Short mmCIF file of C-alpha atoms in Angstrom, two decimals:
data_model
loop_
_atom_site.label_atom_id
_atom_site.label_comp_id
_atom_site.label_asym_id
_atom_site.label_seq_id
_atom_site.Cartn_x
_atom_site.Cartn_y
_atom_site.Cartn_z
CA MET A 216 32.13 36.40 14.56
CA ALA A 217 28.48 36.81 15.51
CA LYS A 218 26.93 37.99 18.75
CA PHE A 219 24.48 35.98 20.84
CA GLU A 220 22.32 37.90 23.26
CA LEU A 221 22.18 36.26 26.68
CA LYS A 222 18.84 37.23 28.18
CA LEU A 223 17.34 36.76 31.63
CA PRO A 224 15.13 33.68 31.19
CA LYS A 225 11.53 33.32 32.35
CA MET A 226 11.66 31.79 35.83
CA GLY A 227 8.02 31.35 36.80
CA GLU A 228 4.60 32.83 36.19
CA SER A 229 4.87 35.54 38.82
CA VAL A 230 8.60 36.28 38.54
CA ALA A 231 9.18 39.47 36.56
CA GLU A 232 12.71 40.45 37.60
CA ALA A 233 15.83 39.23 39.37
CA THR A 234 18.91 40.67 41.02
CA ILE A 235 22.37 39.79 39.71
CA THR A 236 24.37 38.46 42.66
CA ASN A 237 27.55 37.19 41.00
CA TRP A 238 29.18 36.93 37.59
CA LEU A 239 30.79 33.49 37.24
CA LYS A 240 32.52 34.55 34.01
CA LYS A 241 34.34 37.70 33.01
CA VAL A 242 34.78 39.35 29.64
CA GLY A 243 37.10 37.25 27.46
CA ASP A 244 36.32 33.95 29.18
CA PRO A 245 35.32 30.98 26.99
CA ILE A 246 31.86 29.54 27.67
CA GLU A 247 30.46 26.12 26.87
CA ALA A 248 26.80 25.52 26.04
CA ASP A 249 24.72 25.00 29.22
CA GLU A 250 27.56 26.37 31.36
CA ALA A 251 26.50 28.81 34.10
CA VAL A 252 27.48 32.40 33.34
CA LEU A 253 26.06 34.26 36.32
CA GLU A 254 24.07 33.83 39.52
CA ILE A 255 20.80 35.63 40.12
CA ALA A 256 18.32 35.96 42.96
CA THR A 257 14.58 36.53 43.00
CA ASP A 258 12.73 37.46 46.16
CA LYS A 259 12.82 33.82 47.27
CA VAL A 260 15.30 31.70 45.34
CA ASP A 261 18.91 31.93 44.14
CA SER A 262 19.73 30.27 40.81
CA GLU A 263 22.16 30.26 37.89
CA VAL A 264 21.74 31.45 34.31
CA PRO A 265 23.39 29.12 31.77
CA SER A 266 24.46 29.95 28.24
CA GLU A 267 22.53 28.41 25.36
CA VAL A 268 25.60 28.51 23.10
CA SER A 269 29.35 28.02 23.17
CA GLY A 270 31.56 31.04 22.61
CA VAL A 271 33.44 33.84 24.35
CA LEU A 272 31.86 36.35 26.72
CA SER A 273 32.40 39.67 24.93
CA GLU A 274 30.35 42.13 26.93
CA ILE A 275 28.62 42.38 30.30
CA LEU A 276 25.75 44.87 30.42
CA PHE A 277 24.86 44.81 34.12
CA ASN A 278 26.77 44.86 37.38
CA VAL A 279 26.34 42.87 40.56
CA ASN A 280 23.24 44.03 42.51
CA ASP A 281 21.57 45.41 39.37
CA VAL A 282 17.90 44.46 38.97
CA VAL A 283 17.09 42.99 35.54
CA LYS A 284 13.71 42.35 33.94
CA VAL A 285 12.80 38.95 32.49
CA GLY A 286 13.69 38.89 28.79
CA GLN A 287 16.22 41.72 29.09
CA THR A 288 19.64 41.25 27.47
CA ILE A 289 22.31 40.95 30.17
CA ALA A 290 25.42 40.02 28.15
CA TYR A 291 26.79 39.30 24.68
CA ILE A 292 28.60 36.12 23.68
CA GLU A 293 30.76 35.96 20.56
CA ILE A 294 30.07 32.83 18.52
CA ASP A 295 31.13 31.53 15.13
CA GLY A 296 28.94 32.73 12.30
CA GLY A 297 27.99 35.84 10.41
CA VAL A 298 24.76 37.11 11.93
CA VAL A 299 23.60 38.41 15.26
CA VAL A 300 21.70 35.63 17.05
CA ASP A 301 18.46 36.62 18.78
CA ALA A 302 19.33 40.30 18.46
CA PRO A 303 16.21 42.43 18.92
CA ALA A 304 15.27 44.76 16.10
CA HIS A 305 15.89 48.40 16.94
CA ASP A 306 14.33 51.32 15.14
CA VAL A 307 17.09 53.91 15.54
CA PRO A 308 15.93 57.44 14.75
CA THR A 309 18.53 59.05 12.50
CA ALA A 310 17.93 62.38 14.22
CA ALA A 311 18.92 60.95 17.60
CA ILE A 312 22.18 59.54 16.25
CA ALA A 313 22.99 62.73 14.34
CA GLU A 314 22.32 64.85 17.42
CA VAL A 315 24.76 62.87 19.54
CA GLU A 316 27.43 62.88 16.82
CA LYS A 317 26.94 66.63 16.41
CA THR A 318 27.50 67.09 20.14
CA VAL A 319 30.87 65.31 19.87
CA GLU A 320 31.99 67.21 16.78
CA THR A 321 31.01 70.59 18.23
CA ALA A 322 32.79 69.84 21.50
CA VAL A 323 36.05 68.83 19.81
CA ALA A 324 36.05 71.63 17.22
CA SER A 325 35.29 74.43 19.64
CA VAL A 326 38.11 73.72 22.09
CA THR A 327 41.13 75.90 21.40
CA GLU A 328 43.19 75.14 24.47
CA PRO A 329 43.29 72.29 26.98
CA GLN A 330 41.50 72.71 30.26
CA ASP A 331 43.54 72.40 33.45
CA PHE A 332 42.73 69.10 35.18
CA SER A 333 45.79 69.14 37.40
CA THR A 334 43.65 69.20 40.53
CA SER A 335 42.35 65.72 39.73
CA GLU A 336 44.25 62.55 40.54
CA LYS A 337 42.45 60.67 37.78
CA PHE A 338 43.66 60.34 34.18
CA PHE A 339 41.39 61.77 31.45
CA SER A 340 42.08 61.60 27.72
CA PRO A 341 42.26 64.85 25.70
CA LEU A 342 38.96 64.05 23.98
CA VAL A 343 37.20 63.51 27.30
CA LYS A 344 38.62 66.78 28.64
CA ASN A 345 37.48 68.67 25.53
CA ILE A 346 33.94 67.33 25.79
CA ALA A 347 33.88 68.13 29.50
CA LYS A 348 34.90 71.75 28.85
CA GLU A 349 32.42 72.27 26.01
CA GLU A 350 29.51 70.84 27.97
CA SER A 351 30.47 72.58 31.25
CA VAL A 352 31.07 69.30 33.04
CA SER A 353 32.84 70.13 36.27
CA ILE A 354 35.86 68.21 37.52
CA ASN A 355 33.77 66.94 40.40
CA GLU A 356 31.12 65.60 38.02
CA LEU A 357 33.77 64.09 35.78
CA GLU A 358 35.41 62.27 38.68
CA ASN A 359 32.07 60.78 39.70
CA ILE A 360 31.39 59.23 36.29
CA ASN A 361 31.77 55.45 36.46
CA GLY A 362 34.42 54.74 33.84
CA SER A 363 34.13 51.61 31.72
CA GLY A 364 37.69 51.77 30.38
CA LYS A 365 40.81 50.08 31.68
CA ASP A 366 41.41 50.71 35.39
CA GLY A 367 38.07 52.56 35.55
CA ARG A 368 39.05 55.28 33.10
CA VAL A 369 36.28 57.48 31.68
CA THR A 370 35.89 56.83 27.94
CA LYS A 371 34.29 58.88 25.21
CA ASP A 372 31.14 56.73 25.48
CA ASP A 373 31.00 57.30 29.23
CA ILE A 374 31.04 61.09 29.05
CA LEU A 375 28.74 61.15 26.04
CA LYS A 376 26.26 59.09 28.02
CA PHE A 377 26.52 61.58 30.87
CA VAL A 378 26.18 64.59 28.58
CA ALA A 379 23.29 63.13 26.58
CA ASN A 380 21.30 62.44 29.72
CA ARG A 381 21.62 66.08 30.72
CA LYS A 382 20.09 67.26 27.47
CA GLN A 383 16.32 67.31 27.67
CA SER A 384 15.91 67.15 23.91
CA ILE A 385 18.10 64.05 23.51
CA GLY A 386 17.66 62.05 26.70
CA SER A 387 14.35 60.31 26.03
CA ASN A 388 15.16 59.39 22.41
CA GLN A 389 18.62 58.14 23.28
CA GLN A 390 17.56 55.95 26.18
CA SER A 391 14.73 54.26 24.30
CA ALA A 392 16.07 54.13 20.77
CA VAL A 393 19.85 53.95 20.51
CA PRO A 394 20.93 50.27 20.56
CA GLN A 395 23.80 49.09 22.71
CA HIS A 396 25.73 47.62 19.79
CA VAL A 397 26.10 50.95 17.96
CA SER A 398 29.68 52.12 18.48
CA ASP A 399 30.75 55.78 18.67
CA ILE A 400 27.33 56.69 20.16
CA ALA A 401 26.40 57.08 23.80
CA ARG A 402 24.81 53.92 25.18
CA PRO A 403 21.60 54.13 27.24
CA GLN A 404 22.22 53.97 30.95
CA GLN A 405 21.74 50.60 32.60
CA PRO A 406 19.04 50.50 35.26
CA GLU A 407 20.43 50.92 38.72
CA THR A 408 19.24 49.38 41.95
CA PRO A 409 17.16 52.00 43.75
CA LYS A 410 19.07 53.57 46.62
CA SER A 411 17.51 54.67 49.86
CA SER A 412 17.30 58.40 50.28
CA THR A 413 18.52 58.05 53.86
CA GLN A 414 21.68 56.05 54.20
CA GLN A 415 21.72 53.76 57.21
CA SER A 416 24.65 54.30 59.53
CA ILE A 417 26.80 51.36 60.52
CA PRO A 418 26.56 50.62 64.25
CA VAL A 419 29.72 50.95 66.30
CA SER A 420 30.79 48.51 69.00
CA VAL A 421 30.88 50.28 72.35
CA ASN A 422 33.44 48.00 73.99
CA GLY A 423 35.32 47.13 70.82
CA GLY A 424 34.72 43.41 71.27
CA ASP A 425 31.33 43.06 69.57
CA GLU A 426 31.17 41.68 66.04
CA ILE A 427 29.04 43.67 63.62
CA VAL A 428 27.79 41.70 60.61
CA GLU A 429 25.51 43.02 57.90
CA MET A 430 22.47 40.89 57.06
CA ASP A 431 22.75 38.93 53.85
CA ARG A 432 20.33 39.62 51.00
CA MET A 433 17.86 36.88 51.90
CA ARG A 434 17.76 37.82 55.59
CA LYS A 435 17.01 41.44 54.63
CA LEU A 436 14.12 40.22 52.46
CA ILE A 437 12.77 37.96 55.21
CA SER A 438 13.04 40.81 57.70
CA GLY A 439 11.02 43.07 55.43
CA TYR A 440 8.37 40.40 54.78
CA MET A 441 7.88 39.64 58.46
CA VAL A 442 7.48 43.28 59.47
CA ALA A 443 5.14 43.93 56.54
CA SER A 444 2.99 40.91 57.43
CA VAL A 445 2.55 41.99 61.05
CA GLN A 446 1.68 45.51 59.89
CA THR A 447 -0.79 44.18 57.30
CA SER A 448 -2.69 41.38 59.05
CA ALA A 449 -4.49 41.36 62.38
CA HIS A 450 -2.81 38.24 63.78
CA VAL A 451 -4.71 36.04 66.22
CA GLN A 452 -3.87 32.50 67.37
CA SER A 453 -5.70 29.32 68.33
CA PHE A 454 -3.98 26.34 69.98
CA ILE A 455 -5.11 22.74 70.24
CA GLU A 456 -3.49 19.60 71.64
CA VAL A 457 -3.62 16.46 69.50
CA ASP A 458 -3.14 12.80 70.37
CA VAL A 459 -1.01 11.35 67.57
CA THR A 460 -0.22 8.00 69.21
CA ASN A 461 -1.77 6.02 66.33
CA ILE A 462 0.28 7.97 63.78
CA VAL A 463 3.54 7.37 65.67
CA LYS A 464 2.85 3.63 66.00
CA TRP A 465 1.85 3.31 62.33
CA ARG A 466 4.93 5.14 61.07
CA ASP A 467 7.24 3.03 63.26
CA LYS A 468 5.60 -0.08 61.82
CA VAL A 469 5.73 0.80 58.10
CA LYS A 470 8.65 3.21 57.60
CA VAL A 471 11.19 0.52 56.63
CA ALA A 472 8.82 -1.15 54.16
CA PHE A 473 7.80 2.26 52.81
CA GLU A 474 11.38 3.26 52.07
CA LYS A 475 12.13 -0.12 50.52
CA ARG A 476 9.11 0.00 48.20
CA GLU A 477 8.98 3.71 47.36
CA GLY A 478 12.64 4.69 47.72
CA GLU A 479 11.58 7.56 49.99
CA LYS A 480 11.93 8.16 53.70
CA LEU A 481 8.59 8.46 55.52
CA THR A 482 8.52 11.40 57.94
CA PHE A 483 5.58 12.81 59.87
CA THR A 484 5.35 15.88 57.63
CA PRO A 485 3.44 14.31 54.69
CA ILE A 486 0.93 12.82 57.13
CA PHE A 487 0.29 16.25 58.63
CA MET A 488 0.16 17.87 55.19
CA GLU A 489 -2.44 15.35 54.08
CA ALA A 490 -4.65 16.29 57.05
CA VAL A 491 -4.23 20.03 56.39
CA ALA A 492 -5.18 19.62 52.72
CA LYS A 493 -8.34 17.74 53.72
CA ALA A 494 -9.29 20.43 56.24
CA LEU A 495 -8.81 23.17 53.64
CA LYS A 496 -11.27 21.39 51.37
CA ASP A 497 -13.73 21.34 54.27
CA PHE A 498 -13.10 25.00 55.11
CA PRO A 499 -12.38 26.86 51.82
CA GLY A 500 -12.63 30.13 53.74
CA MET A 501 -9.07 29.47 54.93
CA ASN A 502 -7.84 28.96 51.36
CA ILE A 503 -8.11 32.60 50.36
CA SER A 504 -5.97 35.71 49.98
CA VAL A 505 -6.63 39.41 50.51
CA GLU A 506 -5.90 42.26 48.15
CA GLY A 507 -7.09 45.60 49.48
CA ASP A 508 -10.81 45.33 50.10
CA PHE A 509 -11.17 42.18 47.99
CA ILE A 510 -11.08 38.51 48.96
CA ILE A 511 -9.72 36.04 46.41
CA LYS A 512 -11.05 32.51 46.81
CA LYS A 513 -8.36 30.15 45.57
CA LYS A 514 -9.34 27.31 43.26
CA ASN A 515 -6.27 25.17 44.00
CA ILE A 516 -4.91 24.06 47.37
CA ASN A 517 -1.17 24.77 47.26
CA LEU A 518 0.56 24.08 50.57
CA GLY A 519 3.64 26.06 51.49
CA MET A 520 6.17 24.13 53.55
CA ALA A 521 8.50 26.36 55.57
CA ALA A 522 12.04 24.96 55.51
CA ALA A 523 15.19 26.11 57.29
CA LEU A 524 18.29 26.50 55.13
CA PRO A 525 21.82 25.53 56.22
CA ASN A 526 22.74 29.23 56.56
CA GLY A 527 19.89 29.79 59.02
CA ASN A 528 17.57 31.55 56.57
CA LEU A 529 14.05 30.41 55.76
CA ILE A 530 12.37 29.46 52.49
CA VAL A 531 8.86 28.23 51.69
CA PRO A 532 8.62 25.80 48.75
CA VAL A 533 5.07 24.98 47.64
CA ILE A 534 3.34 21.62 47.10
CA LYS A 535 0.98 22.31 44.21
CA ASN A 536 -2.53 20.75 44.25
CA ALA A 537 -1.79 19.06 47.57
CA ASP A 538 -5.37 17.84 47.97
CA GLN A 539 -4.96 15.65 44.88
CA LEU A 540 -1.99 13.70 46.29
CA ASN A 541 -2.17 10.45 48.19
CA LEU A 542 0.23 9.83 51.06
CA VAL A 543 2.94 8.40 48.78
CA GLY A 544 2.69 11.36 46.42
CA MET A 545 2.77 13.76 49.35
CA ALA A 546 5.87 12.09 50.79
CA LYS A 547 7.67 12.32 47.45
CA ALA A 548 6.76 16.00 47.07
CA VAL A 549 7.83 16.86 50.63
CA ASN A 550 11.16 15.05 50.30
CA ASP A 551 11.91 16.48 46.86
CA LEU A 552 11.28 20.08 47.86
CA GLY A 553 13.02 19.67 51.21
CA ASN A 554 16.15 18.11 49.68
CA ARG A 555 16.42 20.68 46.90
CA ALA A 556 15.94 23.51 49.41
CA LYS A 557 18.92 22.26 51.44
CA ILE A 558 21.27 22.26 48.45
CA GLY A 559 19.97 25.47 46.88
CA LYS A 560 18.43 23.84 43.81
CA LEU A 561 14.89 25.15 44.08
CA LYS A 562 13.50 26.86 41.00
CA PRO A 563 11.72 30.21 41.32
CA ASP A 564 8.39 28.59 40.45
CA ASP A 565 8.82 26.14 43.37
CA THR A 566 8.13 28.96 45.82
CA GLN A 567 5.23 30.61 43.99
CA GLY A 568 1.48 30.21 44.27
CA GLY A 569 1.10 29.06 47.87
CA THR A 570 -2.41 29.38 49.35
CA TYR A 571 -1.72 28.20 52.93
CA THR A 572 1.51 27.51 54.83
CA VAL A 573 2.63 24.92 57.37
CA THR A 574 5.76 25.29 59.51
CA ASN A 575 7.25 22.58 61.72
CA VAL A 576 8.58 24.33 64.83
CA GLY A 577 8.76 20.95 66.57
CA THR A 578 11.86 20.11 64.53
CA PHE A 579 13.82 22.27 66.95
CA GLY A 580 12.05 21.06 70.07
CA SER A 581 9.47 23.85 70.37
CA VAL A 582 6.16 22.74 71.90
CA PHE A 583 4.18 25.40 70.06
CA GLY A 584 4.68 28.79 68.45
CA THR A 585 2.96 31.88 67.05
CA PRO A 586 4.01 31.92 63.38
CA ILE A 587 3.68 35.01 61.18
CA ILE A 588 1.35 34.75 58.20
CA ASN A 589 2.92 34.37 54.77
CA GLN A 590 1.29 37.24 52.83
CA PRO A 591 -1.11 37.45 51.06
CA GLN A 592 -2.38 34.23 52.65
CA VAL A 593 -4.65 34.39 55.69
CA GLY A 594 -3.40 31.47 57.80
CA ILE A 595 -0.35 29.47 58.85
CA LEU A 596 -0.15 26.34 61.01
CA ALA A 597 2.77 25.53 63.30
CA LEU A 598 3.40 21.87 64.19
CA GLY A 599 4.82 21.43 67.67
CA ALA A 600 7.14 18.70 68.93
CA ILE A 601 5.66 15.25 69.54
CA ARG A 602 6.11 14.32 73.21
CA LYS A 603 5.30 11.39 75.44
CA VAL A 604 2.96 12.69 78.14
CA PRO A 605 0.70 11.17 80.81
CA ALA A 606 -2.94 11.44 79.74
CA VAL A 607 -6.38 10.42 80.91
CA ILE A 608 -7.71 7.61 78.72
CA GLU A 609 -11.45 7.00 78.68
CA THR A 610 -12.66 3.39 78.27
CA PRO A 611 -15.99 1.60 78.82
CA GLU A 612 -14.45 0.15 81.96
CA GLY A 613 -13.52 3.59 83.29
CA ASP A 614 -10.79 6.19 83.06
CA PHE A 615 -7.11 5.50 83.63
CA ILE A 616 -3.75 7.23 83.20
CA GLY A 617 -1.58 6.16 80.28
CA ILE A 618 1.41 7.29 78.21
CA ARG A 619 0.35 8.97 74.97
CA GLN A 620 2.15 10.75 72.10
CA LYS A 621 0.83 14.29 71.89
CA MET A 622 1.59 17.55 70.14
CA PHE A 623 0.24 21.09 69.85
CA LEU A 624 -1.09 22.72 66.69
CA SER A 625 -0.71 26.52 66.67
CA HIS A 626 -2.90 28.30 64.15
CA SER A 627 -2.25 31.97 63.27
CA TYR A 628 -4.91 33.58 61.12
CA ASP A 629 -5.84 37.00 59.77
CA HIS A 630 -8.66 38.43 61.88
CA ARG A 631 -9.52 40.91 59.13
CA VAL A 632 -11.25 38.13 57.21
CA VAL A 633 -11.10 35.04 59.46
CA ASP A 634 -13.08 35.09 62.70
CA GLY A 635 -12.49 32.84 65.69
CA ALA A 636 -15.21 30.40 64.67
CA LEU A 637 -13.60 29.65 61.31
CA GLY A 638 -10.01 29.78 62.58
CA GLY A 639 -10.78 27.53 65.54
CA SER A 640 -12.96 25.12 63.56
CA PHE A 641 -10.29 24.68 60.91
CA VAL A 642 -7.50 23.73 63.32
CA LYS A 643 -9.96 21.46 65.21
CA ARG A 644 -10.72 19.66 61.93
CA VAL A 645 -7.00 19.12 61.32
CA ALA A 646 -6.74 17.64 64.82
CA ASP A 647 -9.75 15.39 64.20
CA TYR A 648 -8.20 13.98 61.04
CA LEU A 649 -4.93 13.27 62.85
CA GLU A 650 -6.58 11.61 65.85
CA ALA A 651 -8.80 9.50 63.57
CA PHE A 652 -5.79 8.23 61.64
CA ASP A 653 -6.25 4.54 60.80
CA ALA A 654 -3.32 2.63 62.33
CA ASN A 655 -4.17 -0.36 60.10
CA ARG A 656 -4.17 1.51 56.81
CA ASP A 657 -1.86 0.67 53.95
CA PHE A 658 0.44 3.25 52.47
#
């Protein structure tokens, strides 16, 4: 049998690592080619890692919640054949191997009588006890070693790993040079998820009737991003009311024909996105990001589209090069990203590279809002609910009161680099494009 190294695949230009959230297979399970082996999560998207080959899962190198780098081996799969597939070449210093083997031999040979481990409720093999005594590993330390054997028992490899990491002269060589497939030698420790130095206490219900639920992983990330954004950017808002009567009438007139011809539903979102992309071309000062004391002027206009997930969390897929899309192309991009977001099929790259974000708070009936900037961008636009309202209509014959379809645009921008003139002019330009919408245009 040969071993195939299952590695964390590249998931996008800016994605360097992922967190393992669930193993779908366990050691000994058969695996078909292209079958999902585990689930992972980046800072935005959850996805699955499939196997490139058929075989049997022989070894799992990381646990749930471990953070893994792109390209790092995460498991081994036994396949038919006689060579190791995609196994990385390791230069194993002979001195490092000999030093570890010497540690084992010395520990076993020097023990003349068994150490008393009767105070421990755990089972330890004679060899493990001998090594523990020789290396002055206390019972408390031994009990805290995560055993990889059956029922969590500490194996020879486990204690050797612990001992080797305590030796200054061996630790660095062993961690960087000893490969994981070398038996009878301590394996390098797997990277662990960093733990907070101060452990957060679990709140207690005062009356006993309150339900206490820990945030899920994505909600914790969102919470951190929102707080960080408010602490980073000097948020300021501009609001403007827009008459979108022509847009509403046009959509009502063409939506059936649009769906029949294009196979896509026509919502208001692509129309608004089209106007935002045009305004960003007119005001490139809004299509920037900030890094320290430097401003990065973005070449492409990539519109983030905030979308609510079924579990209540939020995700922001990105429409790349939005200014190059016509209305049909925009509608297809909006529907594709929105549909895949709902069923959890977004790819990591789908959420990367945004230069400006739009969020539709009107979906839930909100008239306007004060959205938080999606860092490191400098602006975000909230689309309010479209409402029928009485309005003054100016005509050559005089003014009169009529029923119009109106909405509010709420623009949050970073006052560190965007002043009121630019922030206000930008959202006014979006409003102008929407109010000048041609009700007789084709789609």
